[in-house]
Amino acid sequence: MRQDETGAPEKAATPNMLAALAAPKVKQADTPEVFLATLSDALKASDDVDVDLAGILSDHLLTVTPHANAVGNAKAAIVALAAKRAAPVDE
């Protein structure tokens, strides 16, 4: 058995390890609508994703039949969100 840089023996990958890595972690969606809805919900529920930005992505881009100007509309919504957040808070 070979050794790694630290001098410890290297463990060979077993078929069980490879099968576990190759196995899908999430159940596959049946339709594009289900996939996009699940993705949208997952983004909105994630603590690591901005909820407002996830909403914009869901509304404009994560649709089966996006509007012809979906990217432009999403960009405008993102710019509006950025302007709102950059505006000074009135006290």
Short mmCIF file of N, CA and C in Angstrom, two decimals:
data_model
loop_
_atom_site.label_atom_id
_atom_site.label_comp_id
_atom_site.label_asym_id
_atom_site.label_seq_id
_atom_site.Cartn_x
_atom_site.Cartn_y
_atom_site.Cartn_z
N MET A 1 0.85 -1.17 0.00
CA MET A 1 0.00 0.00 0.00
C MET A 1 0.90 1.23 0.00
N ARG A 2 0.52 2.23 -0.82
CA ARG A 2 1.32 3.44 -0.91
C ARG A 2 1.13 4.31 0.33
N GLN A 3 2.02 5.28 0.48
CA GLN A 3 1.92 6.21 1.59
C GLN A 3 1.69 7.61 1.03
N ASP A 4 0.94 8.42 1.79
CA ASP A 4 0.74 9.80 1.35
C ASP A 4 1.92 10.65 1.82
N GLU A 5 1.84 11.96 1.63
CA GLU A 5 2.95 12.85 1.97
C GLU A 5 3.31 12.85 3.45
N THR A 6 2.36 12.50 4.31
CA THR A 6 2.63 12.49 5.75
C THR A 6 3.26 11.18 6.19
N GLY A 7 3.34 10.22 5.28
CA GLY A 7 3.91 8.92 5.62
C GLY A 7 2.87 7.92 6.07
N ALA A 8 1.59 8.34 6.15
CA ALA A 8 0.53 7.43 6.56
C ALA A 8 0.09 6.60 5.36
N PRO A 9 -0.28 5.35 5.61
CA PRO A 9 -0.74 4.53 4.49
C PRO A 9 -1.99 5.13 3.85
N GLU A 10 -2.03 5.07 2.53
CA GLU A 10 -3.17 5.60 1.79
C GLU A 10 -4.24 4.53 1.68
N LYS A 11 -5.48 4.87 1.99
CA LYS A 11 -6.56 3.91 1.89
C LYS A 11 -7.06 3.87 0.45
N ALA A 12 -7.22 2.68 -0.07
CA ALA A 12 -7.74 2.53 -1.42
C ALA A 12 -9.25 2.72 -1.39
N ALA A 13 -9.78 3.29 -2.45
CA ALA A 13 -11.23 3.47 -2.55
C ALA A 13 -11.87 2.12 -2.80
N THR A 14 -12.86 1.79 -2.00
CA THR A 14 -13.56 0.53 -2.16
C THR A 14 -14.77 0.74 -3.06
N PRO A 15 -15.31 -0.33 -3.63
CA PRO A 15 -16.52 -0.16 -4.45
C PRO A 15 -17.68 0.47 -3.68
N ASN A 16 -17.80 0.17 -2.38
CA ASN A 16 -18.87 0.77 -1.58
C ASN A 16 -18.69 2.28 -1.46
N MET A 17 -17.45 2.72 -1.29
CA MET A 17 -17.17 4.15 -1.19
C MET A 17 -17.51 4.83 -2.51
N LEU A 18 -17.12 4.21 -3.61
CA LEU A 18 -17.39 4.80 -4.92
C LEU A 18 -18.89 4.84 -5.20
N ALA A 19 -19.61 3.80 -4.82
CA ALA A 19 -21.06 3.78 -5.03
C ALA A 19 -21.74 4.87 -4.21
N ALA A 20 -21.27 5.09 -2.99
CA ALA A 20 -21.86 6.12 -2.14
C ALA A 20 -21.62 7.51 -2.72
N LEU A 21 -20.44 7.72 -3.30
CA LEU A 21 -20.14 9.01 -3.90
C LEU A 21 -20.95 9.24 -5.16
N ALA A 22 -21.19 8.18 -5.91
CA ALA A 22 -21.91 8.30 -7.17
C ALA A 22 -23.42 8.36 -6.98
N ALA A 23 -23.92 7.94 -5.83
CA ALA A 23 -25.36 7.91 -5.60
C ALA A 23 -25.92 9.32 -5.54
N PRO A 24 -27.08 9.55 -6.14
CA PRO A 24 -27.67 10.89 -6.07
C PRO A 24 -28.07 11.23 -4.64
N LYS A 25 -27.81 12.46 -4.25
CA LYS A 25 -28.12 12.91 -2.89
C LYS A 25 -29.57 13.37 -2.76
N VAL A 26 -30.17 13.73 -3.89
CA VAL A 26 -31.52 14.25 -3.89
C VAL A 26 -32.33 13.46 -4.90
N LYS A 27 -33.58 13.22 -4.57
CA LYS A 27 -34.46 12.52 -5.50
C LYS A 27 -34.62 13.37 -6.76
N GLN A 28 -34.55 12.73 -7.90
CA GLN A 28 -34.67 13.43 -9.17
C GLN A 28 -36.10 13.90 -9.38
N ALA A 29 -36.25 15.10 -9.91
CA ALA A 29 -37.57 15.65 -10.19
C ALA A 29 -38.16 14.99 -11.43
N ASP A 30 -39.47 14.86 -11.43
CA ASP A 30 -40.15 14.22 -12.55
C ASP A 30 -40.29 15.14 -13.75
N THR A 31 -40.49 16.41 -13.50
CA THR A 31 -40.72 17.36 -14.59
C THR A 31 -39.88 18.61 -14.36
N PRO A 32 -39.67 19.40 -15.41
CA PRO A 32 -38.95 20.66 -15.23
C PRO A 32 -39.65 21.59 -14.23
N GLU A 33 -40.98 21.58 -14.24
CA GLU A 33 -41.73 22.43 -13.31
C GLU A 33 -41.42 22.06 -11.86
N VAL A 34 -41.42 20.76 -11.59
CA VAL A 34 -41.14 20.28 -10.23
C VAL A 34 -39.70 20.61 -9.85
N PHE A 35 -38.77 20.38 -10.77
CA PHE A 35 -37.36 20.67 -10.50
C PHE A 35 -37.17 22.15 -10.17
N LEU A 36 -37.71 23.03 -11.01
CA LEU A 36 -37.52 24.47 -10.80
C LEU A 36 -38.22 24.95 -9.53
N ALA A 37 -39.39 24.42 -9.24
CA ALA A 37 -40.09 24.80 -8.00
C ALA A 37 -39.31 24.33 -6.78
N THR A 38 -38.77 23.12 -6.85
CA THR A 38 -37.97 22.60 -5.73
C THR A 38 -36.70 23.42 -5.55
N LEU A 39 -36.05 23.76 -6.65
CA LEU A 39 -34.84 24.59 -6.59
C LEU A 39 -35.16 25.96 -6.00
N SER A 40 -36.24 26.55 -6.45
CA SER A 40 -36.66 27.86 -5.94
C SER A 40 -36.93 27.81 -4.45
N ASP A 41 -37.67 26.81 -4.01
CA ASP A 41 -37.97 26.67 -2.58
C ASP A 41 -36.71 26.43 -1.76
N ALA A 42 -35.79 25.64 -2.29
CA ALA A 42 -34.54 25.36 -1.58
C ALA A 42 -33.70 26.63 -1.45
N LEU A 43 -33.64 27.43 -2.50
CA LEU A 43 -32.89 28.69 -2.43
C LEU A 43 -33.50 29.63 -1.39
N LYS A 44 -34.82 29.75 -1.41
CA LYS A 44 -35.49 30.65 -0.47
C LYS A 44 -35.35 30.19 0.97
N ALA A 45 -35.26 28.88 1.18
CA ALA A 45 -35.17 28.33 2.54
C ALA A 45 -33.74 28.29 3.07
N SER A 46 -32.76 28.45 2.20
CA SER A 46 -31.36 28.35 2.61
C SER A 46 -30.93 29.57 3.42
N ASP A 47 -30.17 29.32 4.47
CA ASP A 47 -29.62 30.41 5.27
C ASP A 47 -28.46 31.09 4.56
N ASP A 48 -27.91 30.44 3.55
CA ASP A 48 -26.74 30.96 2.85
C ASP A 48 -27.09 31.78 1.61
N VAL A 49 -28.37 31.94 1.33
CA VAL A 49 -28.81 32.64 0.13
C VAL A 49 -29.68 33.82 0.53
N ASP A 50 -29.46 34.96 -0.10
CA ASP A 50 -30.27 36.15 0.13
C ASP A 50 -31.71 35.87 -0.33
N VAL A 51 -32.66 36.03 0.57
CA VAL A 51 -34.06 35.70 0.27
C VAL A 51 -34.62 36.58 -0.84
N ASP A 52 -34.33 37.87 -0.81
CA ASP A 52 -34.84 38.76 -1.85
C ASP A 52 -34.26 38.42 -3.22
N LEU A 53 -32.98 38.12 -3.26
CA LEU A 53 -32.35 37.74 -4.52
C LEU A 53 -32.90 36.40 -5.02
N ALA A 54 -33.10 35.47 -4.12
CA ALA A 54 -33.69 34.18 -4.50
C ALA A 54 -35.09 34.39 -5.08
N GLY A 55 -35.84 35.32 -4.50
CA GLY A 55 -37.16 35.63 -5.03
C GLY A 55 -37.10 36.18 -6.44
N ILE A 56 -36.14 37.06 -6.68
CA ILE A 56 -35.97 37.62 -8.02
C ILE A 56 -35.61 36.52 -9.01
N LEU A 57 -34.68 35.67 -8.64
CA LEU A 57 -34.30 34.57 -9.52
C LEU A 57 -35.49 33.66 -9.81
N SER A 58 -36.26 33.37 -8.77
CA SER A 58 -37.44 32.50 -8.93
C SER A 58 -38.48 33.15 -9.84
N ASP A 59 -38.72 34.42 -9.64
CA ASP A 59 -39.76 35.11 -10.41
C ASP A 59 -39.39 35.28 -11.88
N HIS A 60 -38.12 35.55 -12.16
CA HIS A 60 -37.73 35.91 -13.52
C HIS A 60 -37.02 34.81 -14.30
N LEU A 61 -36.21 34.01 -13.64
CA LEU A 61 -35.35 33.08 -14.38
C LEU A 61 -35.67 31.61 -14.17
N LEU A 62 -36.10 31.24 -12.97
CA LEU A 62 -36.34 29.83 -12.68
C LEU A 62 -37.77 29.44 -13.03
N THR A 63 -38.11 29.64 -14.29
CA THR A 63 -39.43 29.28 -14.79
C THR A 63 -39.25 28.44 -16.05
N VAL A 64 -40.23 27.60 -16.32
CA VAL A 64 -40.14 26.73 -17.49
C VAL A 64 -40.22 27.54 -18.77
N THR A 65 -41.05 28.55 -18.79
CA THR A 65 -41.17 29.41 -19.97
C THR A 65 -40.93 30.86 -19.55
N PRO A 66 -39.65 31.24 -19.42
CA PRO A 66 -39.35 32.60 -19.00
C PRO A 66 -39.78 33.62 -20.05
N HIS A 67 -40.02 34.83 -19.59
CA HIS A 67 -40.37 35.95 -20.46
C HIS A 67 -39.23 36.18 -21.44
N ALA A 68 -39.54 36.72 -22.60
CA ALA A 68 -38.52 36.97 -23.62
C ALA A 68 -37.42 37.88 -23.09
N ASN A 69 -37.75 38.78 -22.18
CA ASN A 69 -36.78 39.71 -21.62
C ASN A 69 -36.49 39.37 -20.15
N ALA A 70 -36.45 38.07 -19.84
CA ALA A 70 -36.29 37.63 -18.44
C ALA A 70 -34.99 38.13 -17.82
N VAL A 71 -33.91 38.07 -18.56
CA VAL A 71 -32.62 38.50 -18.00
C VAL A 71 -32.64 40.00 -17.73
N GLY A 72 -33.17 40.77 -18.66
CA GLY A 72 -33.27 42.22 -18.45
C GLY A 72 -34.16 42.57 -17.28
N ASN A 73 -35.28 41.86 -17.16
CA ASN A 73 -36.18 42.09 -16.03
C ASN A 73 -35.53 41.72 -14.70
N ALA A 74 -34.80 40.61 -14.69
CA ALA A 74 -34.09 40.19 -13.47
C ALA A 74 -33.02 41.22 -13.11
N LYS A 75 -32.31 41.70 -14.12
CA LYS A 75 -31.27 42.71 -13.87
C LYS A 75 -31.90 43.97 -13.28
N ALA A 76 -33.01 44.42 -13.84
CA ALA A 76 -33.68 45.62 -13.33
C ALA A 76 -34.13 45.42 -11.89
N ALA A 77 -34.64 44.24 -11.57
CA ALA A 77 -35.08 43.96 -10.20
C ALA A 77 -33.89 43.92 -9.24
N ILE A 78 -32.77 43.37 -9.69
CA ILE A 78 -31.57 43.32 -8.84
C ILE A 78 -31.03 44.72 -8.61
N VAL A 79 -31.00 45.54 -9.66
CA VAL A 79 -30.53 46.92 -9.52
C VAL A 79 -31.45 47.70 -8.57
N ALA A 80 -32.75 47.50 -8.68
CA ALA A 80 -33.69 48.17 -7.78
C ALA A 80 -33.48 47.72 -6.33
N LEU A 81 -33.25 46.44 -6.14
CA LEU A 81 -32.98 45.92 -4.79
C LEU A 81 -31.69 46.52 -4.24
N ALA A 82 -30.66 46.60 -5.07
CA ALA A 82 -29.38 47.17 -4.63
C ALA A 82 -29.55 48.65 -4.27
N ALA A 83 -30.30 49.39 -5.08
CA ALA A 83 -30.52 50.81 -4.80
C ALA A 83 -31.29 50.99 -3.50
N LYS A 84 -32.28 50.14 -3.28
CA LYS A 84 -33.07 50.21 -2.04
C LYS A 84 -32.19 49.95 -0.83
N ARG A 85 -31.31 48.97 -0.94
CA ARG A 85 -30.43 48.63 0.18
C ARG A 85 -29.33 49.66 0.39
N ALA A 86 -28.93 50.34 -0.68
CA ALA A 86 -27.86 51.33 -0.57
C ALA A 86 -28.37 52.68 -0.07
N ALA A 87 -29.67 52.90 -0.16
CA ALA A 87 -30.24 54.18 0.27
C ALA A 87 -30.06 54.35 1.77
N PRO A 88 -29.73 55.58 2.20
CA PRO A 88 -29.58 55.81 3.64
C PRO A 88 -30.91 55.62 4.37
N VAL A 89 -30.81 55.13 5.56
CA VAL A 89 -32.00 54.88 6.39
C VAL A 89 -32.39 56.19 7.06
N ASP A 90 -33.65 56.59 6.88
CA ASP A 90 -34.15 57.81 7.54
C ASP A 90 -34.57 57.47 8.96
N GLU A 91 -34.10 58.27 9.90
CA GLU A 91 -34.46 58.03 11.31
C GLU A 91 -35.32 59.12 11.83
#
